[in-house]
CSV table of C-alpha atoms and ligand atoms in Angstrom, one decimal:
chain,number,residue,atom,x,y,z
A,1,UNK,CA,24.9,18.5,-2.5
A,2,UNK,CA,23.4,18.2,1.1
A,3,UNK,CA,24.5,16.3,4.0
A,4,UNK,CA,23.9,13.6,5.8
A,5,UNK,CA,23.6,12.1,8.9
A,6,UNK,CA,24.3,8.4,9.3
A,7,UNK,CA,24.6,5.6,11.6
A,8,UNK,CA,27.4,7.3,14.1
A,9,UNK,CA,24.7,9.6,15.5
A,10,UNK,CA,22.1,7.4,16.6
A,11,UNK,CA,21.4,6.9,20.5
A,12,UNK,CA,24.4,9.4,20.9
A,13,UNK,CA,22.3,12.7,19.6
A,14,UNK,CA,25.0,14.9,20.5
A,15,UNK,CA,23.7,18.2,18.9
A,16,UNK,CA,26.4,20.3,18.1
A,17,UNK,CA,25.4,20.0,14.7
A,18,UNK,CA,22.4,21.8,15.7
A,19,UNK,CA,23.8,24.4,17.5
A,20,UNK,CA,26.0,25.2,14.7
A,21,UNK,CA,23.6,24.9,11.8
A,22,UNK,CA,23.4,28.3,10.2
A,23,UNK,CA,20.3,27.6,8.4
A,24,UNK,CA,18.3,25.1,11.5
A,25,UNK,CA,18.0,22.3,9.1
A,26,UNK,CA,19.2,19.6,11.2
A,27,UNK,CA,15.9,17.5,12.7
A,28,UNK,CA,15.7,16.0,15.9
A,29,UNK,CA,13.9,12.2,15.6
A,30,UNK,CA,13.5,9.5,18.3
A,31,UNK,CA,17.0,7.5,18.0
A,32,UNK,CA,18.5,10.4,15.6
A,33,UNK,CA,19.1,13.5,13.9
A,34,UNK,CA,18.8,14.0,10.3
A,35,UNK,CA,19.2,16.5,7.7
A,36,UNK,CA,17.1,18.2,5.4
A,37,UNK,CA,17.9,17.9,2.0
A,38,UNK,CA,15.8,20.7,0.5
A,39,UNK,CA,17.0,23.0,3.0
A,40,UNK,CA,20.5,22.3,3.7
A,41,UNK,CA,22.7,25.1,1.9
A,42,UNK,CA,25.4,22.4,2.3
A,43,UNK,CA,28.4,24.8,4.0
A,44,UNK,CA,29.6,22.0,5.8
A,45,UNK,CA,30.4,23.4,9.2
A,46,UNK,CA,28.4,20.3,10.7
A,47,UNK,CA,30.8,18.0,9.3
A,48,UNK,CA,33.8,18.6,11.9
A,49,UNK,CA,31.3,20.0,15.1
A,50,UNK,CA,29.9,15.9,15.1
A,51,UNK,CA,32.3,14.1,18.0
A,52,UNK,CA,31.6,11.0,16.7
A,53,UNK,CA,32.1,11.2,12.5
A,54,UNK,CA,28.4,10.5,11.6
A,55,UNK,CA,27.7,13.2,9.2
A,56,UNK,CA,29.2,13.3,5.5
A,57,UNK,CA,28.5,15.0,1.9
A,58,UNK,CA,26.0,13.1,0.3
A,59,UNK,CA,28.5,12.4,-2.5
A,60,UNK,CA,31.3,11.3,-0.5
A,61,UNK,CA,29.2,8.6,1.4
A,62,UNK,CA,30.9,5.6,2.1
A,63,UNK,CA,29.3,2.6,0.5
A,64,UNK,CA,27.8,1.0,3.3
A,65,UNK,CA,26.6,4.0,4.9
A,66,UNK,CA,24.9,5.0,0.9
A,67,UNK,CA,21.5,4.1,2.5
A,68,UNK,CA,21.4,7.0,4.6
A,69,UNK,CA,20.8,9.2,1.6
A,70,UNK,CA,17.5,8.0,1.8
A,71,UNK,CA,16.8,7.6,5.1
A,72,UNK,CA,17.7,11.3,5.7
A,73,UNK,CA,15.5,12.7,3.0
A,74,UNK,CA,12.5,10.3,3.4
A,75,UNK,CA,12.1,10.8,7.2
A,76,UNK,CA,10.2,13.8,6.1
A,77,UNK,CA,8.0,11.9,4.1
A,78,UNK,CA,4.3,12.3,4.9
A,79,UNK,CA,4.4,8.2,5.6
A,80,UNK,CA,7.0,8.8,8.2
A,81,UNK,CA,6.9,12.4,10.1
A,82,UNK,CA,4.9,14.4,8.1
A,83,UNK,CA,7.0,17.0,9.0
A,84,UNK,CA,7.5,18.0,5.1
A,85,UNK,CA,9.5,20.8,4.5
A,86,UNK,CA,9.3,23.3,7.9
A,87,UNK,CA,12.0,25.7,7.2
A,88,UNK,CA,13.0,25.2,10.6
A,89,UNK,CA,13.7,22.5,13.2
A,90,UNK,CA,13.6,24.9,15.8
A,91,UNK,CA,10.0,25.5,15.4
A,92,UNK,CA,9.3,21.9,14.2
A,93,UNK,CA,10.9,20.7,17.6
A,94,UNK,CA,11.2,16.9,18.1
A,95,UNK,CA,9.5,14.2,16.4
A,96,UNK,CA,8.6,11.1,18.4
A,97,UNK,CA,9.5,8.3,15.6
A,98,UNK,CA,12.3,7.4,13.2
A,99,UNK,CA,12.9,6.6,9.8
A,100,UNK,CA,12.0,2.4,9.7
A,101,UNK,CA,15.7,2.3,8.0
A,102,UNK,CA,17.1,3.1,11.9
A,103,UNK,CA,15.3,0.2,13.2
A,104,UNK,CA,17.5,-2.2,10.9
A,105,UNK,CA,21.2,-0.6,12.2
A,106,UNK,CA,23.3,-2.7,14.2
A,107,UNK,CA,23.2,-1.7,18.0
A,108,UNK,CA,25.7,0.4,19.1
A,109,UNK,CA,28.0,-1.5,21.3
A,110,UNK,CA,29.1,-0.3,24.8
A,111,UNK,CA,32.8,0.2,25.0
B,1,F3S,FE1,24.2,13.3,15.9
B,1,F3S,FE2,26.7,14.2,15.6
B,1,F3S,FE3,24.7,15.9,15.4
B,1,F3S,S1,26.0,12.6,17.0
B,1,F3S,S2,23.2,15.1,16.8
B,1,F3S,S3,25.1,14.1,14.0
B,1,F3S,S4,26.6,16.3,16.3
């Protein structure tokens, strides 16, 4: 099953998921990143290169982070970024908005 990318990663972006994305299916939005779910080949290695925990297996999502199943796989949407299914982020490059969902996350407090 693919992964996901969830509330831990927004307004940090660290990347190293990206770097170490063997198939460049990780997607770079305003506030986030997020995972492809038709191109993910779901190996994993992104799971321990994210500092701060924000990426799981979509099966093994916590309950209150469930939501961003959907929030990962509709940010391609044509009502969202349009960006479809690229077969690359590297090519794609960044997209100027975000899933709405990202919008309704708590803030990420300092400290
Ligand atoms: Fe975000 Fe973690 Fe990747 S903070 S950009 S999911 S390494």
């Amino acid at each position: 099953m693919p992964h996901v990318i969830t509330g831990a990663c927004i307004d940090i972006k660290d990347g190293a998921c990206v770097k170490c994305c063997p198939v460049d299916c990780i997607y770079e939005g305003a506030r986030t990143l997020y995972i492809h779910p038709d191109e993910c080949i779901d190996c994993g290695i992104c799971v321990s290169a994210c500092p701060t925990q924000a990426i799981y297996e979509d099966l093994r999502l916590p309950p209150e982070k469930a939501h961003f199943a959907a929030i990962n796989r509709d940010f391609f949407a044509a009502g969202v970024s349009g960006l479809g299914s690229p077969g690359g982020a590297a090519d794609a490059g960044p997209v100027a908005c975000d899933h709405p969902g990202i919008a309704l996350e708590q803030p990420r407090l300092a400290g």
